[in-house]
Coordinates of C-alpha atoms in Angstrom, one line a residue:
M1 CA -127.9 -37.5 53.8
S2 CA -125.9 -39.3 56.5
A3 CA -124.4 -37.4 59.4
A4 CA -120.7 -36.6 59.3
P5 CA -118.4 -39.0 61.2
V6 CA -117.5 -38.0 64.8
P7 CA -113.9 -36.6 65.0
H8 CA -111.4 -38.9 66.8
L9 CA -109.0 -37.9 69.5
L10 CA -105.9 -39.9 68.5
D11 CA -104.1 -36.8 67.2
D12 CA -103.6 -35.6 70.8
P13 CA -100.3 -36.2 72.5
H14 CA -100.5 -38.9 75.1
H15 CA -98.8 -40.4 78.1
D16 CA -99.9 -42.8 80.8
G17 CA -98.1 -45.1 83.3
S18 CA -98.3 -48.3 81.3
E19 CA -95.3 -50.2 80.0
I20 CA -94.9 -48.5 76.7
Y21 CA -94.4 -45.1 78.5
V22 CA -92.8 -46.0 81.8
P23 CA -90.7 -49.1 82.7
P24 CA -92.8 -51.6 84.7
G25 CA -92.2 -52.1 88.4
T26 CA -92.1 -49.9 91.5
P27 CA -89.2 -47.4 91.6
A28 CA -87.1 -46.7 94.7
L29 CA -86.1 -43.3 96.1
G30 CA -83.3 -41.9 94.0
D31 CA -84.1 -43.9 90.9
E32 CA -84.0 -42.2 87.6
V33 CA -86.9 -43.3 85.5
P34 CA -87.3 -42.7 81.7
V35 CA -90.7 -41.5 80.8
R36 CA -92.0 -41.3 77.2
V37 CA -94.7 -39.2 75.5
R38 CA -96.1 -39.8 72.0
V39 CA -96.8 -36.8 69.8
P40 CA -98.6 -37.1 66.4
A41 CA -96.4 -36.6 63.3
G42 CA -98.6 -33.6 62.5
G43 CA -97.7 -31.8 65.7
T44 CA -95.9 -28.5 65.7
E45 CA -93.8 -28.8 68.8
R46 CA -90.4 -27.1 68.8
A47 CA -89.3 -28.9 72.0
V48 CA -90.7 -31.1 74.7
W49 CA -89.9 -30.8 78.4
V50 CA -90.9 -32.5 81.6
R51 CA -91.9 -30.5 84.6
V52 CA -91.1 -32.3 87.8
V53 CA -91.9 -31.3 91.4
E54 CA -89.2 -32.0 94.0
D55 CA -89.7 -31.1 97.6
G56 CA -92.7 -28.9 96.5
E57 CA -90.6 -26.9 94.0
P58 CA -91.1 -27.4 90.2
R59 CA -88.2 -27.7 87.8
V60 CA -88.2 -28.4 84.1
V61 CA -85.9 -31.0 82.4
P62 CA -85.6 -31.4 78.6
A63 CA -86.9 -34.4 76.7
R64 CA -85.1 -35.8 73.6
L65 CA -86.5 -37.3 70.5
D66 CA -86.2 -41.0 70.9
R67 CA -87.8 -42.3 67.7
A68 CA -90.1 -41.2 64.9
D69 CA -92.0 -42.5 61.9
A70 CA -94.5 -41.3 59.4
H71 CA -97.2 -41.2 62.1
E72 CA -95.7 -40.5 65.5
R73 CA -92.8 -39.0 67.4
W74 CA -91.7 -40.4 70.7
Y75 CA -89.8 -38.2 73.2
V76 CA -88.1 -39.5 76.4
A77 CA -87.0 -37.6 79.5
T78 CA -85.6 -38.8 82.9
V79 CA -87.5 -38.2 86.1
R80 CA -85.6 -38.6 89.3
V81 CA -87.8 -40.1 92.1
H82 CA -86.8 -37.7 94.8
N83 CA -90.0 -37.9 96.9
P84 CA -92.1 -41.0 97.7
V85 CA -94.7 -39.7 95.2
T86 CA -93.1 -37.6 92.5
G87 CA -95.4 -35.7 90.2
Y88 CA -94.6 -34.7 86.6
R89 CA -96.2 -33.5 83.4
F90 CA -95.1 -32.8 79.9
L91 CA -94.6 -29.3 78.4
L92 CA -94.9 -28.9 74.6
D93 CA -93.3 -25.7 73.3
E94 CA -95.3 -24.7 70.2
P95 CA -95.7 -21.7 68.0
G96 CA -97.9 -19.2 69.6
G97 CA -97.8 -20.7 73.1
Y98 CA -97.4 -24.0 74.9
R99 CA -99.5 -27.0 76.0
W100 CA -99.4 -29.3 79.0
V101 CA -100.0 -33.1 79.0
D102 CA -101.2 -34.4 82.3
Q103 CA -103.4 -37.3 83.3
R104 CA -106.6 -35.5 82.3
G105 CA -105.3 -34.9 78.8
V106 CA -103.9 -31.9 76.8
H107 CA -104.4 -28.3 77.9
A108 CA -103.6 -25.1 76.1
R109 CA -103.7 -23.2 79.4
D110 CA -102.0 -23.5 82.8
V111 CA -103.2 -26.3 85.1
T112 CA -102.7 -27.3 88.7
D113 CA -100.5 -30.1 89.9
A114 CA -103.5 -32.1 91.1
H115 CA -103.7 -34.2 87.9
D116 CA -100.0 -34.7 87.2
H117 CA -98.7 -38.1 86.3
R118 CA -97.0 -39.7 89.3
L119 CA -94.2 -42.1 90.1
S120 CA -94.7 -43.8 93.5
V121 CA -92.3 -45.8 95.6
H122 CA -95.3 -47.4 97.3
A123 CA -95.7 -51.0 96.0
A124 CA -98.7 -51.5 93.7
A125 CA -101.3 -54.2 94.3
P126 CA -100.1 -57.8 93.9
A127 CA -99.5 -58.9 90.3
W128 CA -102.4 -61.3 90.4
M129 CA -104.8 -58.4 90.5
H130 CA -104.0 -57.7 86.8
D131 CA -105.7 -61.0 85.9
A132 CA -108.4 -61.0 88.6
V133 CA -112.2 -60.9 88.0
V134 CA -113.9 -60.5 91.4
Y135 CA -117.3 -61.9 92.3
Q136 CA -119.0 -60.3 95.3
V137 CA -121.1 -62.5 97.5
F138 CA -123.5 -61.3 100.2
P139 CA -123.6 -64.5 102.2
D140 CA -127.2 -64.4 103.5
R141 CA -128.6 -64.1 100.0
F142 CA -126.3 -66.3 97.9
A143 CA -127.0 -69.9 98.7
R144 CA -128.6 -71.8 101.6
S145 CA -127.2 -75.3 102.4
A146 CA -129.1 -78.1 104.0
H147 CA -127.2 -77.4 107.2
A148 CA -128.9 -74.0 107.5
D149 CA -132.3 -75.6 108.4
A150 CA -131.0 -76.9 111.7
R151 CA -129.8 -73.5 113.0
P152 CA -132.1 -71.6 115.4
L153 CA -133.3 -68.2 114.3
P154 CA -131.7 -65.4 116.4
D155 CA -133.9 -63.1 118.4
W156 CA -133.2 -60.1 116.1
A157 CA -134.1 -61.8 112.9
A158 CA -137.3 -61.9 110.8
P159 CA -137.4 -65.0 108.6
M160 CA -137.5 -64.5 104.9
G161 CA -138.3 -67.1 102.3
W162 CA -135.7 -67.8 99.7
D163 CA -138.0 -66.7 96.9
D164 CA -139.3 -63.6 98.8
E165 CA -138.4 -60.1 97.5
P166 CA -136.4 -58.1 100.0
V167 CA -137.9 -54.9 101.3
A168 CA -136.5 -51.8 99.7
T169 CA -136.6 -49.5 102.8
G170 CA -137.2 -49.7 106.5
D171 CA -135.8 -52.3 108.8
T172 CA -134.1 -54.2 106.1
G173 CA -131.2 -55.6 108.2
R174 CA -133.6 -57.9 110.1
Q175 CA -134.7 -60.0 107.1
L176 CA -132.8 -63.3 107.3
A177 CA -132.9 -65.6 104.3
G178 CA -130.4 -68.0 105.9
G179 CA -127.6 -68.3 103.2
D180 CA -124.4 -69.7 104.6
L181 CA -120.8 -70.5 103.7
R182 CA -121.5 -74.1 102.9
G183 CA -124.0 -72.9 100.4
V184 CA -121.3 -70.7 98.8
Q185 CA -119.0 -73.7 98.7
D186 CA -121.7 -75.8 97.0
R187 CA -122.0 -73.2 94.3
L188 CA -118.4 -72.6 93.4
D189 CA -119.0 -74.4 90.0
H190 CA -121.2 -71.4 89.1
L191 CA -118.4 -69.0 89.7
Q192 CA -116.0 -71.0 87.6
R193 CA -118.5 -71.4 84.8
L194 CA -118.9 -67.7 84.8
G195 CA -115.1 -67.3 84.6
V196 CA -114.4 -65.3 87.8
D197 CA -111.4 -66.3 89.9
T198 CA -111.7 -64.2 93.1
L199 CA -114.4 -64.5 95.7
Y200 CA -115.1 -61.4 97.8
L201 CA -117.3 -62.1 100.8
T202 CA -119.1 -59.3 102.7
P203 CA -118.6 -59.8 106.5
V204 CA -118.7 -63.2 108.1
F205 CA -118.3 -62.2 111.7
P206 CA -121.3 -62.5 114.0
G207 CA -123.6 -59.5 114.2
R208 CA -127.2 -58.6 114.8
S209 CA -128.1 -58.0 111.2
N210 CA -128.1 -59.9 107.9
H211 CA -125.3 -57.7 106.6
R212 CA -123.0 -58.2 109.7
Y213 CA -121.3 -54.8 109.5
D214 CA -122.3 -54.5 113.1
A215 CA -119.8 -57.2 114.4
T216 CA -120.2 -58.5 117.9
S217 CA -116.8 -60.2 117.7
F218 CA -113.8 -60.5 115.3
D219 CA -112.7 -63.8 116.9
H220 CA -115.1 -66.2 115.2
V221 CA -117.3 -66.7 112.1
D222 CA -121.0 -66.3 112.7
P223 CA -122.5 -69.7 113.6
L224 CA -125.5 -68.8 111.3
L225 CA -123.0 -69.0 108.5
G226 CA -121.6 -72.3 109.7
G227 CA -118.9 -71.0 112.1
D228 CA -115.1 -71.1 111.8
D229 CA -115.0 -74.6 110.2
A230 CA -117.2 -73.5 107.4
L231 CA -114.9 -70.6 106.4
V232 CA -111.9 -72.9 106.6
A233 CA -113.6 -75.4 104.3
L234 CA -114.7 -72.7 101.9
S235 CA -111.3 -71.2 101.7
A236 CA -109.7 -74.6 101.1
A237 CA -112.2 -75.3 98.3
V238 CA -111.6 -71.9 96.7
H239 CA -107.8 -72.4 96.8
A240 CA -108.0 -75.9 95.5
R241 CA -109.7 -74.5 92.4
G242 CA -106.8 -72.0 91.9
M243 CA -109.0 -69.2 93.0
R244 CA -108.6 -66.5 95.8
I245 CA -110.9 -65.3 98.6
V246 CA -111.0 -61.8 100.0
G247 CA -112.7 -60.9 103.3
D248 CA -114.5 -57.8 104.6
L249 CA -113.4 -56.0 107.8
T250 CA -115.0 -53.0 109.4
T251 CA -112.2 -50.8 111.0
N252 CA -114.3 -47.7 111.5
H253 CA -116.8 -49.1 114.1
T254 CA -118.0 -52.3 115.8
G255 CA -121.5 -53.3 116.7
A256 CA -122.9 -52.1 120.0
G257 CA -123.0 -55.8 121.0
H258 CA -119.2 -56.3 120.4
D259 CA -117.2 -57.8 123.2
W260 CA -115.0 -54.7 123.3
F261 CA -117.8 -52.3 123.6
R262 CA -119.6 -54.3 126.2
R263 CA -116.5 -54.3 128.3
A264 CA -116.0 -50.5 127.7
L265 CA -119.5 -49.9 129.0
A266 CA -119.2 -52.1 132.0
D267 CA -115.8 -50.9 133.1
P268 CA -114.7 -47.2 132.5
A269 CA -111.2 -48.2 133.6
S270 CA -110.9 -51.0 131.0
E271 CA -108.5 -50.8 128.1
E272 CA -111.4 -51.2 125.8
R273 CA -112.9 -47.9 127.0
S274 CA -110.1 -46.1 125.1
F275 CA -111.1 -47.9 121.9
Y276 CA -114.2 -45.7 121.4
Y277 CA -115.2 -42.0 121.2
W278 CA -117.4 -40.8 124.1
T279 CA -119.7 -37.8 124.3
A280 CA -121.8 -36.0 126.9
Q281 CA -124.9 -36.3 124.6
E282 CA -127.1 -39.3 124.2
P283 CA -126.3 -42.1 123.9
G284 CA -123.0 -41.1 125.5
Y285 CA -120.8 -42.3 122.6
V286 CA -120.2 -41.5 118.9
G287 CA -122.1 -43.8 116.5
W288 CA -121.2 -44.0 112.8
L289 CA -123.4 -41.5 111.1
G290 CA -125.4 -41.2 114.3
H291 CA -126.3 -44.9 114.5
R292 CA -126.2 -45.9 118.1
S293 CA -125.9 -49.6 117.0
L294 CA -122.5 -48.8 115.5
P295 CA -120.1 -47.2 118.0
K296 CA -117.1 -45.6 116.3
L297 CA -113.5 -46.7 117.0
D298 CA -110.8 -44.3 118.2
H299 CA -107.6 -45.3 116.4
G300 CA -105.6 -43.0 118.7
A301 CA -105.8 -45.9 121.3
P302 CA -102.5 -48.0 121.1
G303 CA -104.3 -51.0 122.4
L304 CA -106.8 -50.9 119.5
A305 CA -104.0 -51.1 116.9
R306 CA -102.5 -54.1 118.7
R307 CA -105.9 -55.9 118.7
L308 CA -107.2 -54.9 115.3
T309 CA -104.6 -53.7 112.8
A310 CA -101.0 -54.0 113.9
G311 CA -98.9 -57.1 114.3
D312 CA -99.1 -60.8 114.2
D313 CA -101.8 -61.1 116.8
S314 CA -104.2 -58.6 115.3
V315 CA -107.5 -59.4 113.6
V316 CA -106.0 -58.3 110.3
A317 CA -103.2 -60.8 110.5
R318 CA -105.1 -63.7 112.1
W319 CA -107.5 -64.4 109.3
L320 CA -104.7 -64.1 106.6
R321 CA -102.9 -67.0 108.2
G322 CA -103.9 -70.6 107.9
P323 CA -106.1 -72.4 108.2
V324 CA -108.4 -69.7 106.7
A325 CA -105.6 -67.9 104.7
L326 CA -107.6 -65.1 103.2
D327 CA -106.0 -63.4 100.2
G328 CA -106.8 -59.9 101.3
W329 CA -109.2 -57.5 102.9
R330 CA -111.7 -55.1 101.7
I331 CA -112.0 -52.4 104.4
D332 CA -115.5 -51.1 105.1
V333 CA -116.0 -47.3 105.5
A334 CA -112.3 -46.8 104.8
N335 CA -112.7 -43.1 104.1
M336 CA -114.0 -42.5 107.7
T337 CA -111.7 -44.9 109.5
G338 CA -109.4 -42.9 111.8
R339 CA -111.3 -39.6 111.1
Y340 CA -113.3 -37.8 113.6
G341 CA -113.3 -34.0 114.3
A342 CA -109.7 -32.9 114.6
D343 CA -108.4 -36.5 114.4
D344 CA -107.2 -37.7 111.0
R345 CA -105.3 -41.0 111.3
T346 CA -106.7 -42.6 108.1
H347 CA -103.4 -42.8 106.3
E348 CA -101.6 -44.1 109.4
V349 CA -104.2 -46.9 109.8
A350 CA -104.1 -47.8 106.2
R351 CA -100.3 -48.1 106.2
T352 CA -100.4 -50.1 109.4
I353 CA -102.9 -52.6 107.9
R354 CA -100.7 -52.9 104.8
A355 CA -97.6 -53.5 106.8
T356 CA -99.3 -56.2 108.9
M357 CA -100.6 -57.9 105.8
R358 CA -97.3 -57.7 104.1
A359 CA -95.6 -59.5 107.0
V360 CA -98.1 -62.3 106.9
N361 CA -98.7 -62.6 103.1
P362 CA -96.9 -60.2 100.8
D363 CA -99.3 -61.2 98.0
A364 CA -102.4 -60.1 99.9
V365 CA -104.5 -57.2 98.5
L366 CA -105.9 -54.3 100.5
V367 CA -109.0 -52.5 99.1
S368 CA -110.8 -49.5 100.5
E369 CA -114.5 -48.6 100.4
H370 CA -114.7 -44.9 99.5
F371 CA -117.8 -43.7 97.6
H372 CA -116.6 -40.3 96.4
D373 CA -113.2 -38.7 95.9
A374 CA -110.5 -41.0 97.3
G375 CA -107.6 -39.3 95.5
T376 CA -105.6 -38.1 98.5
D377 CA -106.1 -41.4 100.3
M378 CA -104.7 -43.5 97.4
T379 CA -101.2 -41.9 97.3
A380 CA -100.2 -42.5 100.9
G381 CA -98.9 -46.1 100.7
G382 CA -101.9 -47.6 102.4
W383 CA -104.8 -48.9 100.3
H384 CA -103.8 -50.7 97.1
A385 CA -107.0 -49.8 95.4
N386 CA -110.5 -48.5 96.0
M387 CA -114.0 -49.6 95.2
N388 CA -114.3 -47.3 92.2
Y389 CA -117.8 -45.9 92.5
S390 CA -116.8 -42.3 91.6
G391 CA -114.5 -43.1 88.7
F392 CA -116.5 -45.9 87.1
S393 CA -119.9 -46.7 88.5
R394 CA -121.3 -43.2 88.6
P395 CA -120.1 -42.1 85.2
V396 CA -121.3 -45.4 83.5
W397 CA -124.6 -45.1 85.2
T398 CA -125.2 -41.5 84.1
W399 CA -124.3 -42.5 80.5
L400 CA -126.5 -45.6 80.3
A401 CA -129.3 -44.8 82.8
D402 CA -132.8 -45.6 81.7
P403 CA -134.3 -42.0 81.5
A404 CA -137.7 -43.4 82.6
G405 CA -136.2 -45.5 85.4
G406 CA -136.3 -43.0 88.3
T407 CA -133.2 -44.6 89.9
P408 CA -131.8 -42.4 92.7
A409 CA -128.4 -40.9 92.0
L410 CA -125.9 -42.8 94.2
G411 CA -125.7 -41.1 97.5
L412 CA -127.7 -38.0 96.4
P413 CA -131.3 -37.0 97.0
V414 CA -132.0 -36.6 93.3
P415 CA -132.9 -38.9 90.5
L416 CA -130.1 -40.3 88.3
P417 CA -129.7 -38.2 85.1
R418 CA -128.8 -39.5 81.7
R419 CA -125.9 -37.6 80.4
P420 CA -123.9 -37.5 77.1
G421 CA -120.7 -39.4 76.6
P422 CA -118.4 -36.4 77.1
D423 CA -119.8 -35.7 80.6
A424 CA -119.3 -39.4 81.6
V425 CA -115.7 -39.5 80.2
A426 CA -114.8 -36.2 81.9
A427 CA -115.8 -37.6 85.2
M428 CA -113.9 -40.8 84.6
R429 CA -110.8 -38.9 83.6
D430 CA -111.0 -36.6 86.6
V431 CA -111.1 -39.4 89.1
D432 CA -108.4 -41.5 87.3
A433 CA -106.2 -38.4 87.2
A434 CA -106.3 -38.0 90.9
V435 CA -104.3 -41.2 91.6
P436 CA -101.1 -42.9 90.2
W437 CA -101.5 -45.1 87.2
A438 CA -100.5 -48.1 89.4
V439 CA -103.7 -47.5 91.4
T440 CA -105.9 -46.9 88.3
T441 CA -105.0 -50.3 86.9
H442 CA -106.1 -52.1 90.1
Q443 CA -109.2 -50.1 91.1
W444 CA -112.2 -52.3 91.8
N445 CA -114.5 -51.2 89.0
L446 CA -118.1 -52.2 89.6
L447 CA -121.5 -51.7 88.1
A448 CA -123.4 -52.6 91.2
S449 CA -122.9 -53.9 94.8
H450 CA -124.8 -54.7 97.9
D451 CA -125.1 -51.0 98.5
T452 CA -126.5 -49.9 95.2
P453 CA -129.4 -50.6 92.8
R454 CA -128.9 -53.4 90.3
T455 CA -127.3 -52.8 87.0
R456 CA -130.4 -54.1 85.0
T457 CA -132.6 -51.7 87.0
V458 CA -130.4 -48.7 86.3
V459 CA -130.0 -49.2 82.6
G460 CA -133.4 -50.9 81.9
T461 CA -132.6 -53.4 79.1
R462 CA -130.5 -56.4 78.4
A463 CA -128.8 -54.6 75.5
L464 CA -127.7 -51.7 77.6
Q465 CA -126.5 -54.1 80.4
E466 CA -124.3 -55.7 77.8
V467 CA -122.8 -52.3 77.0
A468 CA -122.2 -51.7 80.7
A469 CA -120.6 -55.1 81.1
G470 CA -118.5 -54.5 78.0
L471 CA -117.1 -51.4 79.6
L472 CA -116.5 -53.2 82.9
L473 CA -114.5 -56.0 81.3
T474 CA -112.4 -53.8 79.1
Y475 CA -111.7 -50.6 81.1
P476 CA -108.4 -50.3 83.1
G477 CA -108.8 -51.8 86.6
T478 CA -110.1 -54.9 88.3
P479 CA -113.7 -55.9 87.3
V480 CA -116.1 -56.8 90.2
V481 CA -119.4 -58.5 89.5
F482 CA -122.1 -58.5 92.2
A483 CA -123.6 -62.0 92.5
G484 CA -126.7 -62.1 90.4
D485 CA -125.9 -59.2 88.1
E486 CA -124.7 -61.8 85.6
G487 CA -128.3 -63.1 85.4
G488 CA -130.0 -59.8 85.1
L489 CA -131.3 -59.6 88.6
T490 CA -133.1 -56.4 89.5
G491 CA -133.3 -54.1 92.6
T492 CA -134.2 -50.5 93.2
T493 CA -132.0 -49.8 96.2
G494 CA -129.0 -51.4 97.9
E495 CA -131.3 -53.3 100.3
H496 CA -133.8 -54.3 97.6
A497 CA -130.9 -55.4 95.4
R498 CA -129.9 -58.0 98.0
V499 CA -132.2 -60.6 96.4
P500 CA -131.5 -64.3 97.0
M501 CA -130.0 -66.1 94.0
P502 CA -132.8 -67.8 92.1
W503 CA -131.0 -71.2 91.9
A504 CA -134.0 -73.1 90.5
D505 CA -134.0 -70.8 87.5
V506 CA -130.2 -70.9 87.3
D507 CA -130.1 -74.7 87.3
A508 CA -132.9 -74.8 84.7
G509 CA -130.8 -72.8 82.4
G510 CA -133.0 -69.7 82.6
G511 CA -136.4 -68.7 83.9
P512 CA -138.6 -65.8 85.0
R513 CA -135.9 -64.5 87.4
W514 CA -132.7 -65.5 85.5
D515 CA -131.6 -64.2 82.1
A516 CA -129.5 -66.9 80.6
A517 CA -128.6 -64.7 77.7
T518 CA -127.1 -62.1 80.0
F519 CA -125.1 -64.8 81.8
A520 CA -123.7 -65.9 78.5
T521 CA -122.7 -62.3 77.7
Y522 CA -120.8 -62.0 81.0
Q523 CA -119.1 -65.4 80.2
R524 CA -118.0 -64.2 76.8
L525 CA -116.8 -60.8 78.0
I526 CA -114.8 -62.4 80.9
A527 CA -113.2 -64.8 78.5
L528 CA -112.4 -61.9 76.2
R529 CA -110.6 -60.1 79.0
R530 CA -108.6 -63.3 79.8
S531 CA -107.6 -63.7 76.2
S532 CA -106.0 -60.2 75.9
R533 CA -103.0 -58.9 77.9
A534 CA -103.8 -55.4 76.6
L535 CA -107.2 -55.5 78.2
R536 CA -105.7 -56.6 81.5
E537 CA -102.6 -54.6 81.7
G538 CA -102.5 -52.1 78.8
G539 CA -102.4 -48.3 78.7
M540 CA -105.5 -46.4 77.5
R541 CA -106.1 -43.7 75.0
W542 CA -109.6 -42.3 74.3
A543 CA -110.3 -42.5 70.6
V544 CA -113.9 -41.3 70.3
V545 CA -116.1 -39.5 72.9
A546 CA -119.5 -38.9 71.4
D547 CA -122.9 -38.4 73.0
D548 CA -124.0 -42.0 72.2
A549 CA -120.6 -43.8 71.7
L550 CA -117.3 -44.2 73.4
A551 CA -114.2 -45.8 71.9
F552 CA -110.7 -46.3 73.4
V553 CA -107.5 -48.1 72.6
R554 CA -105.8 -50.4 75.1
E555 CA -102.1 -51.1 74.4
T556 CA -99.1 -53.1 75.6
A557 CA -95.8 -53.6 73.9
D558 CA -97.1 -56.6 72.0
E559 CA -100.8 -55.9 71.5
R560 CA -103.3 -53.1 70.6
V561 CA -107.0 -53.5 71.1
L562 CA -109.8 -51.1 70.2
V563 CA -113.1 -51.1 72.2
L564 CA -116.3 -49.4 71.0
A565 CA -119.4 -49.1 73.2
A566 CA -122.5 -47.5 71.8
R567 CA -125.7 -46.8 73.8
A568 CA -127.7 -46.0 70.6
P569 CA -127.2 -45.7 66.8
W570 CA -124.7 -42.9 66.1
A571 CA -122.8 -41.3 63.2
G572 CA -119.8 -43.5 63.4
A573 CA -116.2 -42.3 63.2
E574 CA -113.0 -42.6 61.1
L575 CA -109.7 -43.6 62.8
P576 CA -106.2 -43.5 61.2
A577 CA -105.6 -46.6 59.1
W578 CA -102.1 -46.9 60.4
L579 CA -103.4 -48.1 63.7
A580 CA -104.0 -51.5 62.0
P581 CA -101.6 -51.8 59.1
D582 CA -102.3 -55.6 58.9
G583 CA -106.0 -55.5 59.5
A584 CA -108.3 -55.9 62.5
E585 CA -109.6 -59.1 64.1
N586 CA -113.0 -58.8 65.7
L587 CA -112.8 -60.3 69.2
Y588 CA -116.4 -59.4 70.3
G589 CA -119.5 -58.2 68.7
G590 CA -119.0 -59.5 65.2
A591 CA -118.7 -56.3 63.2
A592 CA -115.9 -55.6 60.7
L593 CA -113.6 -52.7 61.0
D594 CA -113.6 -51.6 57.4
R595 CA -110.6 -49.9 55.8
V596 CA -112.2 -47.2 53.5
E597 CA -111.4 -43.9 51.9
G598 CA -111.9 -41.1 54.4
T599 CA -114.3 -38.3 54.1
G600 CA -111.9 -35.6 55.4
P601 CA -109.8 -33.2 53.4
D602 CA -106.9 -35.7 53.2
R603 CA -109.1 -38.4 51.6
G604 CA -106.6 -41.1 52.7
P605 CA -107.5 -44.6 54.0
V606 CA -109.2 -44.7 57.4
L607 CA -110.7 -47.3 59.7
R608 CA -114.5 -46.8 59.7
L609 CA -116.1 -47.4 63.1
P610 CA -119.7 -48.7 62.6
G611 CA -122.6 -46.6 63.8
D612 CA -124.8 -49.4 65.1
G613 CA -126.1 -49.4 68.7
P614 CA -126.6 -50.3 71.4
G615 CA -123.8 -52.8 71.5
V616 CA -120.1 -53.5 72.1
Q617 CA -117.4 -54.2 69.6
V618 CA -113.8 -55.2 70.3
W619 CA -111.0 -55.6 67.7
R620 CA -107.4 -56.6 67.9
L621 CA -105.5 -54.3 65.7
R622 CA -102.6 -56.0 63.8

């Protein structure tokens, strides 16, 4: 006897910030914005209200029935944007009590304001981010041009052969493989074959490590990478292909060899002395997380803002202008920038950087690095988006983790657990609910980076990496692929994952270190995303949340797409047939979405989700 189908969630009332619920665009203070909520036709609501918070005080405004059919009722209410970030949630008056609809879902209990929907007057990320697929390159390990052979080895470096395996722990920053920017330029065809359109480079400023997060100057590109001319040439080549390029800047600290820090040490009366935090304990200054090689910057120093973040002559502005013309910045250690003890200038710094960028290039993107809960930092008008480890990477890892893999949990001294689907989705919803929808739709979602184990190592198999990639390319936000993940590269730690690209195997169409089938999977999934506006811009409703399968609907005004990801065979599910009155077109995975008689008490027609797994299926519902 087969297992009963898993219940679906599409009978829950729903609202999100996408175009079918809220008019697109950024509102201004004083605007009155219509917001809509959908309620299933079987609902028992007597009235619908919207609770809005103005100046810290809640008030309730009525919603009116806007339209209805045999399946749904739509209510609309007006929310006045009285504060820069205006929170609201829906109240359903029902027999026997009431329910709330906020960003986490539907609750038959009282809830806090923390997960309210939000209207924000702060401009969202540039529109091109809706369509972007980002490719992260760690320059030392991506590609080595012929020019690299003529460059002398610096005194801090230990040479590493291109085919050597990086060390997983220890003095990993000294291993130098010699990748350079000309090597990246020579391999842009690979990026375009894959289908990505935005190149994100980890730091290119000189340092005393292969990662270069210990900058010794912000004025020039590391000669080991080819110098300023190499970045100018790479940027020109990227832009000539209709692509974009994003840089990486550390605003929390410099390297101990930085020009500013050397002057600060040499002359206590210098302006640069005020740029850093000083202590009576060894080594006499504050280092990031105690590392004496990374002295921490004090953003209370006016001169530091002028040099680094504020105005046309700042580091932030200089590299956005020609001839390099970066299309944005990813800010390293953004969560700690401006924070030390009683000082908390993070939001001020972020807003300053954004204002500087807007003056140079209004279309530039500003992305923060924040590994955990970035919610309060994402509502202040600074960062456009965050590297979404907490709202995407961690939950997907815990759902798909190889139980025998022993991968460490990200940032924790414990092994990574394998958890059921409801736990993963609850984590995703919690993080998404902490930020406005305009942020959720631009978060940099990633399965791996230069700071984490590789996706293939985490999940263990090609099939489960396809499931992970399927989620990456269909979930709300901007997908980010760490160079080499598309070929199934492996790595047990962030350092070990910084493996040089095996170009001999790539050029041969596959080999011991390059999985051509996984590359083809990423190609197809990226093309799928590009073919569907709903997958790039649409709202999202969870349809099925089971231990071994997750399904959700992405919707715009003109398209509805259903995504199913399964980590193992499961019982399947039945969805309302009216979701696809004219049938369903399979866009990925090849399975039919059959219209059959349901097994429930109503015995009406349903759409039967297949119970196969592991795998990904995507349908356009007509």
